Coordinates of C-alpha atoms in Angstrom, one line a residue:
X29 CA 19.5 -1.4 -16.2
X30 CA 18.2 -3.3 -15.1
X31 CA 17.3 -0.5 -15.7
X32 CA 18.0 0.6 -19.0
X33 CA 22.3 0.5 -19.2
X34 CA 22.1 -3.3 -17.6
X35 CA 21.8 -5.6 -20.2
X36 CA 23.5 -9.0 -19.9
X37 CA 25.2 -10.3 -22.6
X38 CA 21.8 -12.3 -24.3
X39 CA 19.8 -8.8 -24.4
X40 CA 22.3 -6.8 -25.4
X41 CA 21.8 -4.7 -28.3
X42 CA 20.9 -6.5 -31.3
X43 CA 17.7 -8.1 -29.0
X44 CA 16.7 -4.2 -28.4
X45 CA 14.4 -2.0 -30.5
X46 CA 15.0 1.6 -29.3
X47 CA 13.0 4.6 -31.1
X48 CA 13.4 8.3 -30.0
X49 CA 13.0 11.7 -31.6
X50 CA 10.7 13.7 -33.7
X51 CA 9.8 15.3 -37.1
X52 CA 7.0 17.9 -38.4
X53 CA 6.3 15.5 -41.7
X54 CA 2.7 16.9 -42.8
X55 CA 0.0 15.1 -41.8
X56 CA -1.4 12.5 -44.9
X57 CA 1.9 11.6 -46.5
X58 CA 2.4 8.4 -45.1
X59 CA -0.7 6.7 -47.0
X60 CA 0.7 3.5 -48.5
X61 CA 0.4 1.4 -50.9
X62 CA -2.1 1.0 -53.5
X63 CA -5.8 2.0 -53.4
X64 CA -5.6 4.4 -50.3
X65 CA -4.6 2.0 -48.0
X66 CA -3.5 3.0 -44.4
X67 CA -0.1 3.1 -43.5
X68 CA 0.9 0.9 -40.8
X69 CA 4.5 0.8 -39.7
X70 CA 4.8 -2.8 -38.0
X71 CA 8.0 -3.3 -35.7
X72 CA 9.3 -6.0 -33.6
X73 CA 9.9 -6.2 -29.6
X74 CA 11.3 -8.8 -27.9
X75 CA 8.6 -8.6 -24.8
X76 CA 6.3 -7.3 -23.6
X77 CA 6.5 -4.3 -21.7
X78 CA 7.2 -4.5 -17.8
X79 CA 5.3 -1.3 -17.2
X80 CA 4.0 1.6 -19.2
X81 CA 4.4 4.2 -16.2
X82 CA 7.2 6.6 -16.9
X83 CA 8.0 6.3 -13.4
X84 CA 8.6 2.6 -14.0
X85 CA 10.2 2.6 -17.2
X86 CA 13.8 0.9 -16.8
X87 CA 13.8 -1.9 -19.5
X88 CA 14.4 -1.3 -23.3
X89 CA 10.8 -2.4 -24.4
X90 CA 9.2 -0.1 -22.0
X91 CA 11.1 2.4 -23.2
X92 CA 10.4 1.7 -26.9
X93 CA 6.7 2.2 -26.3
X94 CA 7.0 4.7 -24.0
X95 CA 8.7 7.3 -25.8
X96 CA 6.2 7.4 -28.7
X97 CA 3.0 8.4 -25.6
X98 CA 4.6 10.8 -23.4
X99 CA 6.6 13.9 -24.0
X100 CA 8.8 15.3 -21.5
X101 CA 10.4 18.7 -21.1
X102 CA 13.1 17.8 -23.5
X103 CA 14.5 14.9 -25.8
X104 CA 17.6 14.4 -28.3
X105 CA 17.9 15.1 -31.6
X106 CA 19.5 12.8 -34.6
X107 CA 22.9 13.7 -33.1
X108 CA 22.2 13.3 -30.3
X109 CA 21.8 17.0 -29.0
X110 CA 19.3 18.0 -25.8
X111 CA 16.7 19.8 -27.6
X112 CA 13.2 21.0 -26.2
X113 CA 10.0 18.9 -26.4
X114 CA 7.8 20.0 -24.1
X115 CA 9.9 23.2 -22.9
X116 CA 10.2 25.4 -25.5
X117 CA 13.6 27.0 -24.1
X118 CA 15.1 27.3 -20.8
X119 CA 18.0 29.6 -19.0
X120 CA 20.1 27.9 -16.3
X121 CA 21.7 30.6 -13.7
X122 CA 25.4 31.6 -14.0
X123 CA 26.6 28.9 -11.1
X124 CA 24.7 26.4 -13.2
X125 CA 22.4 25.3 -10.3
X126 CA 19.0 26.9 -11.3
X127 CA 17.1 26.2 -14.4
X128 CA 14.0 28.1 -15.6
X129 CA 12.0 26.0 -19.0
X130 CA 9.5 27.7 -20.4
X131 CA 6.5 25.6 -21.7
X132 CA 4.9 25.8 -25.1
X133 CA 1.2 26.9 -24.7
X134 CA -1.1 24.4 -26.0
X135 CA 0.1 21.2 -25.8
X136 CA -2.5 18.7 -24.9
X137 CA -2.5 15.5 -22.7
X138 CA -4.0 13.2 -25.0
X139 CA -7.3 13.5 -23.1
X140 CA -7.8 16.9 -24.1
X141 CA -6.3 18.9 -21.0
X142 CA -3.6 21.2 -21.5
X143 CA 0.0 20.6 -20.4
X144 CA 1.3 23.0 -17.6
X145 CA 4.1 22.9 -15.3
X146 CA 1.7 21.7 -12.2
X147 CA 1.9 18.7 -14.2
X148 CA 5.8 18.8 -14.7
X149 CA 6.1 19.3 -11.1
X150 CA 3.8 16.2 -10.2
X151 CA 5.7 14.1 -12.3
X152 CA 9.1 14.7 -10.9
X153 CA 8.1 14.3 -7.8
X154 CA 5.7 11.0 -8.1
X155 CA 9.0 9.6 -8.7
X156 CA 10.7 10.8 -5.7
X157 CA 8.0 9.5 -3.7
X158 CA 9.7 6.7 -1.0
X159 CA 5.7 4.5 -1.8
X160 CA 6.6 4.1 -5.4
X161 CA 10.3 2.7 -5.0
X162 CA 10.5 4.2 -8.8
X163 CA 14.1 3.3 -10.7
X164 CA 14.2 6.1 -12.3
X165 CA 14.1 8.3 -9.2
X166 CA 17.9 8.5 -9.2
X167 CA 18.3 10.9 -12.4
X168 CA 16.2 13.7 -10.1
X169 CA 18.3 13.3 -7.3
X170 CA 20.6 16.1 -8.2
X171 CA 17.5 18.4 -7.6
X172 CA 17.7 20.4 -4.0
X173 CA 16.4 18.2 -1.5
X174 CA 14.8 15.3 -3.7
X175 CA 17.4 13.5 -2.2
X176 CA 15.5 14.0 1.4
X177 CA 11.7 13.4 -0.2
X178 CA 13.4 9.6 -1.3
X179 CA 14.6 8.9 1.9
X180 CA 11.2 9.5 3.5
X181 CA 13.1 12.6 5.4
X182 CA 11.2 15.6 3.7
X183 CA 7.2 15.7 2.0
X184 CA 8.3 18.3 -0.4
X185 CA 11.3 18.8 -3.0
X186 CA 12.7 22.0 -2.2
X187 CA 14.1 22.5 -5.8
X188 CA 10.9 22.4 -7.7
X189 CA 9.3 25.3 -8.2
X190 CA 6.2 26.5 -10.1
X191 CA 6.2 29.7 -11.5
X192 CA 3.4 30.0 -13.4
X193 CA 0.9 28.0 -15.7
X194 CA 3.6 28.0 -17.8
X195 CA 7.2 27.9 -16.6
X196 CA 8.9 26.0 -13.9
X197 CA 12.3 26.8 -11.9
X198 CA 14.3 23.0 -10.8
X199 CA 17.2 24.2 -8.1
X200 CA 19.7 21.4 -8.3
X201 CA 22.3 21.0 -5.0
X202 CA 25.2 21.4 -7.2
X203 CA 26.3 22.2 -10.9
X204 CA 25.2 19.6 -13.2
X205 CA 26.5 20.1 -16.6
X206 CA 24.8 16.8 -17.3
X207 CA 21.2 17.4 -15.5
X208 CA 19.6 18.5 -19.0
X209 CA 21.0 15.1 -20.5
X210 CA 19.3 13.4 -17.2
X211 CA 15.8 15.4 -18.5
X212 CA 15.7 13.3 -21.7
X213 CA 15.0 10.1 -19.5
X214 CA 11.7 8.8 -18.8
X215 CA 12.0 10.5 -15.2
X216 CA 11.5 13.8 -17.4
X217 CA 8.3 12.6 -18.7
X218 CA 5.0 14.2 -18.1
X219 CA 1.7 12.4 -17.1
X220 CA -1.6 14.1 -16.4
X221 CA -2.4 13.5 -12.4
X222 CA -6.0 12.8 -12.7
X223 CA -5.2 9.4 -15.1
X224 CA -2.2 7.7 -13.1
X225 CA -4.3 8.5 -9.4
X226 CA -2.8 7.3 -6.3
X227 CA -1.6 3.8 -7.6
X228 CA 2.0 2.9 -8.3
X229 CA 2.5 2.2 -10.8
X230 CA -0.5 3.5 -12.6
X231 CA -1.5 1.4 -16.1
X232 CA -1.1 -1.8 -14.9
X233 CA -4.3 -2.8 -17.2
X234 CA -5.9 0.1 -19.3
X235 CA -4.1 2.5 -21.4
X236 CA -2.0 4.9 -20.3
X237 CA -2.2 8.8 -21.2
X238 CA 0.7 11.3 -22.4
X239 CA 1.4 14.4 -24.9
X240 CA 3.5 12.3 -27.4
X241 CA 2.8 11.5 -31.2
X242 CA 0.9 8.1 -30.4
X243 CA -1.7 7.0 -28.5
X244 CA -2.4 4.1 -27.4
X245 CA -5.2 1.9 -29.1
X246 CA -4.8 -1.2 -27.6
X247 CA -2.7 -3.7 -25.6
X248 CA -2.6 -7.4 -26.6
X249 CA 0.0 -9.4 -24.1
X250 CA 2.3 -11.7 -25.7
X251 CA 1.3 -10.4 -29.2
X252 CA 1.1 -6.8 -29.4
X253 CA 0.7 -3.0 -29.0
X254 CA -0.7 -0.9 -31.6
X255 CA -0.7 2.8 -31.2
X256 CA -2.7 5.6 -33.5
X257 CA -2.1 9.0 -34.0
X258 CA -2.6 11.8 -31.4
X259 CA -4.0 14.1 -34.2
X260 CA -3.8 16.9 -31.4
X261 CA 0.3 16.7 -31.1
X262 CA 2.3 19.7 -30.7
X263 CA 4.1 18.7 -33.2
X264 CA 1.5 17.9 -35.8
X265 CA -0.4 14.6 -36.1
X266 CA 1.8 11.9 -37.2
X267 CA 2.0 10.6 -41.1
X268 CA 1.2 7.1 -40.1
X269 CA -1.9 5.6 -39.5
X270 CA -0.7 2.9 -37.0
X271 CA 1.9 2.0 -35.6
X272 CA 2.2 -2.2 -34.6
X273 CA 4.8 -3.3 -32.2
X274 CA 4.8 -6.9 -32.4
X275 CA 6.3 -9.3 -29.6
X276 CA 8.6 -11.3 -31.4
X277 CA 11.1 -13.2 -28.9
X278 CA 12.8 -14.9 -31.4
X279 CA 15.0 -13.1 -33.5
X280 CA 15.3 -15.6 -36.1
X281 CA 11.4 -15.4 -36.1
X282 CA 11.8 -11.6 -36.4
X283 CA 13.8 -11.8 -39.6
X284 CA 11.6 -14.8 -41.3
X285 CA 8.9 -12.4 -40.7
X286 CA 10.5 -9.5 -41.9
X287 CA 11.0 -11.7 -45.1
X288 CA 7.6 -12.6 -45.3
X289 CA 6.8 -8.7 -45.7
X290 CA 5.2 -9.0 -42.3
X291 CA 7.3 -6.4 -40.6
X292 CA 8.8 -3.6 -42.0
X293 CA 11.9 -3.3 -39.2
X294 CA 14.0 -5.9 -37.6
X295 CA 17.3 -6.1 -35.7
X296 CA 19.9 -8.2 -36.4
X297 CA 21.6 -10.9 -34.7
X298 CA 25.2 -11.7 -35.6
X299 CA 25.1 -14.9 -37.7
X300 CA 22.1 -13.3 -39.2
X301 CA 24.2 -10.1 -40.3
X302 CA 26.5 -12.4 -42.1
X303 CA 23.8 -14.4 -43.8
X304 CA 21.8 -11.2 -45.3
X305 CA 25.5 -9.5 -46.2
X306 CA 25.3 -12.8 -48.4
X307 CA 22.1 -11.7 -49.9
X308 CA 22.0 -9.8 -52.7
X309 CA 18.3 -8.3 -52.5
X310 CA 18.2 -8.1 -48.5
X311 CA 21.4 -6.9 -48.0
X312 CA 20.4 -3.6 -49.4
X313 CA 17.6 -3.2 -46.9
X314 CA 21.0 -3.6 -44.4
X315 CA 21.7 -0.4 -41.9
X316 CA 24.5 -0.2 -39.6
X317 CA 24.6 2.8 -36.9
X318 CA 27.1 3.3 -33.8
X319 CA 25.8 3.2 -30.6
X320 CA 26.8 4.5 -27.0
X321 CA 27.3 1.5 -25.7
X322 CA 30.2 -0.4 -24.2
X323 CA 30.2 -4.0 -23.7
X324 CA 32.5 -5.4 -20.3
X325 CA 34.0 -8.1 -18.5
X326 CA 33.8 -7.5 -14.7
X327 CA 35.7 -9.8 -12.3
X328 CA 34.3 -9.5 -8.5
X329 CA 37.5 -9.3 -6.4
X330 CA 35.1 -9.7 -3.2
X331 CA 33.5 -13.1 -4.8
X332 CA 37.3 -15.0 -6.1
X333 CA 40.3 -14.1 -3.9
X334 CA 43.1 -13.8 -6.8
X335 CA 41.0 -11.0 -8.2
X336 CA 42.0 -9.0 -5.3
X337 CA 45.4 -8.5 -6.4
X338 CA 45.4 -6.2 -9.3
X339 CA 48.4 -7.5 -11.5
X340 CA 45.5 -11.1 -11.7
X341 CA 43.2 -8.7 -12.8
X342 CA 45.6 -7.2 -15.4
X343 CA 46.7 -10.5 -16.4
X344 CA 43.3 -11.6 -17.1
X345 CA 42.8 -8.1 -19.4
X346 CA 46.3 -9.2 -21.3
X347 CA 45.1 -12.1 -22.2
X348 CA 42.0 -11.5 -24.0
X349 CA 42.2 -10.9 -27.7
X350 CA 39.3 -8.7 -28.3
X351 CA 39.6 -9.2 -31.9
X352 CA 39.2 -12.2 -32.3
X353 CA 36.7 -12.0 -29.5
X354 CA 34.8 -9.5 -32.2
X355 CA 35.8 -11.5 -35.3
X356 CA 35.0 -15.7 -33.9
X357 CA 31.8 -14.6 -31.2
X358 CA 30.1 -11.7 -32.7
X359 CA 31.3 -12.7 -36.5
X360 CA 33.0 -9.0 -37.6
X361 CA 30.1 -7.4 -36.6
X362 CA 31.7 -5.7 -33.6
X363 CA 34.7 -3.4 -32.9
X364 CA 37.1 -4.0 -30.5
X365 CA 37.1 -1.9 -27.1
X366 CA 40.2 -0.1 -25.9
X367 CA 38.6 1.8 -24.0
X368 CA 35.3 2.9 -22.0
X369 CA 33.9 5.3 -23.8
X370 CA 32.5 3.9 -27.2
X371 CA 33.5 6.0 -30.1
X372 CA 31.6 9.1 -31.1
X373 CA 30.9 10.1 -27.8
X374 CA 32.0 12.8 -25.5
X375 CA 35.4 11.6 -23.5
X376 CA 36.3 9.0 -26.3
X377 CA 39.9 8.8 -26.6
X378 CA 41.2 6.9 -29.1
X379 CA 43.5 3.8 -27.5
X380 CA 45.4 0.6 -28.4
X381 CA 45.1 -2.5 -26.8
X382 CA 47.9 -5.5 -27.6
X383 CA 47.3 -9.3 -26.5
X384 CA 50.3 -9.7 -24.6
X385 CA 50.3 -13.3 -23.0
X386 CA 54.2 -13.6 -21.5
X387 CA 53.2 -10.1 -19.6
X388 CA 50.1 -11.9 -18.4
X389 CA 52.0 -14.9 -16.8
X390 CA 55.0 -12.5 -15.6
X391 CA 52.0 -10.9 -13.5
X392 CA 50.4 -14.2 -12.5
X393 CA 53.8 -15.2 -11.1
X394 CA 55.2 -11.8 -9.6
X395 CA 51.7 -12.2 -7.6
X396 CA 52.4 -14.9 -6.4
X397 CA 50.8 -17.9 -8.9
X398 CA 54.2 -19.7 -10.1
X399 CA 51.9 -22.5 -11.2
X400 CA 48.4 -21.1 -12.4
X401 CA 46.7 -24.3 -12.2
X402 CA 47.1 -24.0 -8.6
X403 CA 44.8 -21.1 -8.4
X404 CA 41.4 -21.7 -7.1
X405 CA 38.5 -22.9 -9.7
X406 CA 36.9 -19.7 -11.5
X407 CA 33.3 -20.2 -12.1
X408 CA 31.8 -17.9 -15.0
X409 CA 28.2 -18.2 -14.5
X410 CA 26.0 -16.6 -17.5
X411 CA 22.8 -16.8 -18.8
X412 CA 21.9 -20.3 -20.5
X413 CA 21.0 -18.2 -23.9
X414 CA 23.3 -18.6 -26.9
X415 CA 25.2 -15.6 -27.1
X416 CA 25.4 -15.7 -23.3
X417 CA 26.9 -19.1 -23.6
X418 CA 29.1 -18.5 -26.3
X419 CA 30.8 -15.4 -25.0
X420 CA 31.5 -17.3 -21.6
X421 CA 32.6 -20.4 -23.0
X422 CA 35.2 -18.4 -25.2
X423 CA 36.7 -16.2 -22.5
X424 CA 37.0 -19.4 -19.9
X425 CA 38.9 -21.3 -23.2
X426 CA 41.0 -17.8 -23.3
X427 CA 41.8 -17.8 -19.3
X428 CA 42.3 -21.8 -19.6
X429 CA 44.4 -22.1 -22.5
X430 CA 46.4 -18.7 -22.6
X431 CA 47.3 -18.9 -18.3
X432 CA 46.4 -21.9 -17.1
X433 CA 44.1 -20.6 -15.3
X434 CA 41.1 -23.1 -14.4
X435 CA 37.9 -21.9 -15.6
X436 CA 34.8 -23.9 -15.5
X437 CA 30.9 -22.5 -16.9
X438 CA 27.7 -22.2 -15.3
X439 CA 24.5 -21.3 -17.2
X440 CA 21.7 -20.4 -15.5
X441 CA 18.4 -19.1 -16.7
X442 CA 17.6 -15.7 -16.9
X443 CA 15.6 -15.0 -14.1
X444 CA 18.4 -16.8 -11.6
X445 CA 21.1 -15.5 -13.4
X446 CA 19.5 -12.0 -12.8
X447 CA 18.9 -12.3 -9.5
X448 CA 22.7 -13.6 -9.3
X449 CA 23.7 -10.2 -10.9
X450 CA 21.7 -8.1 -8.7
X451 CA 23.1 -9.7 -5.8
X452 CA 27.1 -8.8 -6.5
X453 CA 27.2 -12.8 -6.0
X454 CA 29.3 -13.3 -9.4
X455 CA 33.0 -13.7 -9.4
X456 CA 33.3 -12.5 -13.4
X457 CA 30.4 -11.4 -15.5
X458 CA 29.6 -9.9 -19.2
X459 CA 27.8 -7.0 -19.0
X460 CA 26.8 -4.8 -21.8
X461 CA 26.3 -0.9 -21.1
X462 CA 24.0 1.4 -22.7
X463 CA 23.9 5.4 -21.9
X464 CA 21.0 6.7 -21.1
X465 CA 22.0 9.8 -21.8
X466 CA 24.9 10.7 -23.9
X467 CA 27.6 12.0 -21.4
X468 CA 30.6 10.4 -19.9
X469 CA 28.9 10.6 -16.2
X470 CA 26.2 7.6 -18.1
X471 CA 28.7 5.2 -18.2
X472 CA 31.9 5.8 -15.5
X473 CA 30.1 6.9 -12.6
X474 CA 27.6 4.0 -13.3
X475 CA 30.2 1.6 -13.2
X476 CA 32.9 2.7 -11.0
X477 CA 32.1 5.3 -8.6
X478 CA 31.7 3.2 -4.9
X479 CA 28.4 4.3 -4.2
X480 CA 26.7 3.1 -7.3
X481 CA 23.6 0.8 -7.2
X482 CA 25.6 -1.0 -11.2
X483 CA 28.8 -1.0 -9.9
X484 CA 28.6 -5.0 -9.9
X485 CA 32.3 -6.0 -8.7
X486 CA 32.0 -3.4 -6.3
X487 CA 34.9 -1.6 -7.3
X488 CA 35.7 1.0 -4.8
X489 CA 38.9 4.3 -4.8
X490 CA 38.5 7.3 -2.9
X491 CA 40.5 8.6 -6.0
X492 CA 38.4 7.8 -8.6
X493 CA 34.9 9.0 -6.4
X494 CA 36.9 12.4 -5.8
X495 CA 37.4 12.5 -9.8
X496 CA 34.4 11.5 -11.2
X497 CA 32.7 13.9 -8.2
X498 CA 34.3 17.2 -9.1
X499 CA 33.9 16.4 -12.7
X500 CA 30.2 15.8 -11.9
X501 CA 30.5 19.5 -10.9
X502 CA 33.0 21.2 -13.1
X503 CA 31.2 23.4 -15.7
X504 CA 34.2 24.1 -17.9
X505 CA 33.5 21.5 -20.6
X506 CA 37.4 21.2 -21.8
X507 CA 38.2 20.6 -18.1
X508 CA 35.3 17.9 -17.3
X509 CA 36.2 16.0 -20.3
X510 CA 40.0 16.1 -18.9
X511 CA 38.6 14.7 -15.7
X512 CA 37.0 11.7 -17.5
X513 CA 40.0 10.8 -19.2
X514 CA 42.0 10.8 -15.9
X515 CA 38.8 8.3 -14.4
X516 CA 39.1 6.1 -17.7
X517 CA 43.0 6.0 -17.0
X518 CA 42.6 4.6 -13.4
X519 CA 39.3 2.3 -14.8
X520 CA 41.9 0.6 -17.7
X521 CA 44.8 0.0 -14.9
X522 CA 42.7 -1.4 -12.3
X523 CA 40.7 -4.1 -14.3
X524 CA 37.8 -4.6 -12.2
X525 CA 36.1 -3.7 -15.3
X526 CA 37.8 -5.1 -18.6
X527 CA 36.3 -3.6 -21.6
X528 CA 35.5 -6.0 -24.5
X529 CA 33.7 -3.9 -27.5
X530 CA 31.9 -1.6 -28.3
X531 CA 27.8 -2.2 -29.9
X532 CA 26.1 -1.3 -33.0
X533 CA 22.2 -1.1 -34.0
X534 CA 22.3 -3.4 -37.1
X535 CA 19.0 -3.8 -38.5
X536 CA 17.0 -4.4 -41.9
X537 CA 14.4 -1.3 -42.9
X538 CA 12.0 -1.7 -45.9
X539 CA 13.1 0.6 -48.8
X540 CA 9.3 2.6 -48.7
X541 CA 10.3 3.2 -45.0
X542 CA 11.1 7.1 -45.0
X543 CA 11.9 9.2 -42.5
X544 CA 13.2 6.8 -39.8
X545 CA 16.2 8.6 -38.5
X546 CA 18.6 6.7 -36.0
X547 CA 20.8 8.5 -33.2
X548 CA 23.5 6.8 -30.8
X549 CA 21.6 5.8 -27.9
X550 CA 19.2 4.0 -30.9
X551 CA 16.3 4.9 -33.4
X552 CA 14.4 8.5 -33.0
X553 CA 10.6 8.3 -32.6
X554 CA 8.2 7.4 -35.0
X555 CA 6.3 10.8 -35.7
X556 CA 8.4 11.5 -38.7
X557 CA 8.3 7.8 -40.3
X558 CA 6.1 7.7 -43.5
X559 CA 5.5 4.7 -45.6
X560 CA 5.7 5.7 -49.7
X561 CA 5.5 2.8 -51.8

């Protein structure tokens, strides 16, 4: 992720704090507490943030800041709906290829100048510019000819097109029926030219400038951001007073603190759920939400030879109990994974998955492994932090004492490990995924279409590209969904990628904590969060 979706198995999504969305709460009712005190809505993050430049916004922290400053032409709602922020509506052409929003008048940047589409246009294309090496650039890319401005091939994108002050026309190279799902990312968010200047990325010290809810009072690295009220907001000047997002690495740390009454938010880690499930005063500040996010095994057929037959790879699938996986690793507070799409999201299909360990070692031998202590030594290298460890140590004892197999583990820090990951260099790797946008083309085409930057074990079928391209393109919603389904069906028999379970947001909220509303790709912005003791 990473960008955003590529989170290895330490990160993954109890380490996140994700906030999105908005609400019109009056302005004034989050005063709390006694004697007229401020509100202030403190937060944990487990970093700080690698950039504050929308065009540079692929981790989770950067995100989590980052959506409460800038506005883009649209965002989701609770449900996870596309719904307009900055655009007040739109009309896309009957071939699906041209899109006209129209802008509300009067939203501000928070320096005082008005939002128009010159602006909209500038931003799209700052990140299609080849000098900023932005990783967000690839969500444009279905524009007409942004894929040429990238490449260094064109100066202009074709497809973007002001109309007027208020209203701008994107031409995209083919139907999309995901490209308004692709606008909620931050390469659909607006910045003001005249603040970010020529510099990529802009912010790098200073505070950057958007249209959202919160502006940004001031930045304090290693211990934290705190952001104010933009009382100029489209959407009316947020309830709270401040808003604190404290770097907390620890998330042990993050739940004494929470205890202490010095945050008023935390997520969760696994032995941690358990412990406040236990208590009978915390456990009622307990929230559990579903999120679209899938959590894998990938095995890297071009980095361990028996992976290159896929009855090894099935074997290795057969032989992982994912629920015990769910219930011994992550302590019950995980489902197990069937499938790749997690549930409530578009293309789920609901599947069953049995442990079957004599079909494992039928495959093993029918390929050609009569004796699977013969095979070559399997290294499972992962990250040296707990949950990292854990989760590799569990599936090597699985491989080891199910098949035979032998299985050894490497823990690396993060930054090597990383780097490792990046490289394709690992022969089997944990990998959690988290949409970025709530379709089916967020997670599969990710993963397995050959082309793609996360495809990690370089999984490669002319089939599957061919699906998962004219599904890319198929309008009829019935019919794309059908496509999926076919992709997943060639993704579960072919095993490069395994998956494990699906994620959930578990965190603690204070009870005076109103108005915080959660969605599947993680918490909705803070605008509508008031604080009523």
């Amino acid at each position: 992720m990473k960008f955003r979706h590529l989170i290895p198995a330490v990160i993954l999504l109890f380490l996140s704090s994700t906030f999105l969305g908005c609400s019109n709460a009056p302005p004034g009712t989050g005063i709390a507490g006694k004697d007229g005190e401020p509100s202030v809505f403190r937060v944990p993050i487990i970093g700080d943030p690698q950039s504050l430049d929308p065009a540079f916004i692929a981790d989770e922290v950067s995100r989590t800041v980052g959506m409460n400053i800038f506005a883009g032409l649209l965002t989701t709602d609770e449900k996870g709906k596309v719904v307009g922020d900055l655009a007040e509506d739109w009309e896309v052409s009957p071939d699906g290829t041209v899109y006209t929003f129209n802008l509300r008048k009067g939203v501000l940047f928070h320096n005082g100048r008005e939002v128009t589409a010159e602006d909209v246009a500038f931003s799209m294309k700052r990140c299609l510019d080849p000098a900023a090496g932005s990783p967000v650039a690839h969500f444009l890319l279905d524009i007409d000819g942004a894929a040429e401005v990238l490449e260094g091939t064109a100066e202009d994108v074709r497809g973007i097109s002001v109309v007027d002050t208020h209203r701008i026309m994107i031409t995209l190279s083919e139907p999309r029926p995901f490209f308004l799902a692709r606008m909620t990312t931050p390469a659909g968010w607006v910045v003001p030219r005249e603040e970010v200047g020529e510099a990529f990325p802009a912010w790098t010290s200073g505070k950057p400038v958007g249209a959202g809810p919160f502006v940004v009072d001031e930045v304090r690295p290693g211990d934290r951001i705190i952001l104010n009220p933009f009382n100029d907001y489209y959407g009316g000047r947020p309830a709270l007073d401040t808003v604190e997002m404290v770097v907390v690495t620890d998330p042990s740390v993050a739940l004494f603190m929470y205890t202490q009454g010095e945050l008023d938010y935390t997520h969760l880690m696994p032995a941690e759920v358990v412990q406040v499930r236990e208590e009978t005063e915390l456990s009622k500040d307990l929230k559990e939400y579903p999120l679209a996010s899938t959590f894998l095994l990938g095995l890297n057929k071009g980095k361990y030879e028996p992976f290159s037959d896929v009855r090894v790879r099935q074997a290795v699938s057969l032989a992982l109990d994912r629920e015990e996986l769910c219930d011994v690793v992550w302590l019950g507070t995980r489902a197990p994974a069937a499938g790749v799409f997690a549930p409530g999201m578009p293309g789920y299909v609901a599947r069953r998955f049995e442990v079957d360990l004599e079909r494992a070692k039928a495959l093993l031998w029918e390929s050609g492994y009569e004796d699977p202590s013969s095979m070559p030594r399997l290294t499972f290298t992962a990250p040296s932090i707990m949950e990292g460890k854990v989760m590799a140590e569990y599936i090597a004892h699985s491989l080891q004492e199910g098949l035979g197999m032998p299985v050894g583990v490497e823990l690396l820090e993060m930054g090597a490990f990383l780097e490792r990951l990046y490289a394709y260099d690992l022969p089997i790797v944990t990998m959690g995924w988290v949409a970025d946008y709530l379709d089916p083309d967020a997670f599969i085409n990710s993963l397995w279409h050959s082309k793609s930057p996360y495809n990690m074990v370089r999984f490669a079928s002319t089939e599957m590209d061919s699906i998962l391209e004219e599904a890319a393109r198929t309008q009829d919603e019935e019919e794309r969904l059908s496509l999926y389904e076919r992709a997943e069906d060639i993704a579960l028999e072919d095993c490069s990628w395994i998956p494990l379970f699906y994620g959930r947001s578990t965190v603690l909220v204070k009870p005076y904590v109103k108005g915080l509303r959660h969605n599947m790709m993680g918490v909705l912005p803070l605008d509508g969060v008031t604080i009523e003791r």
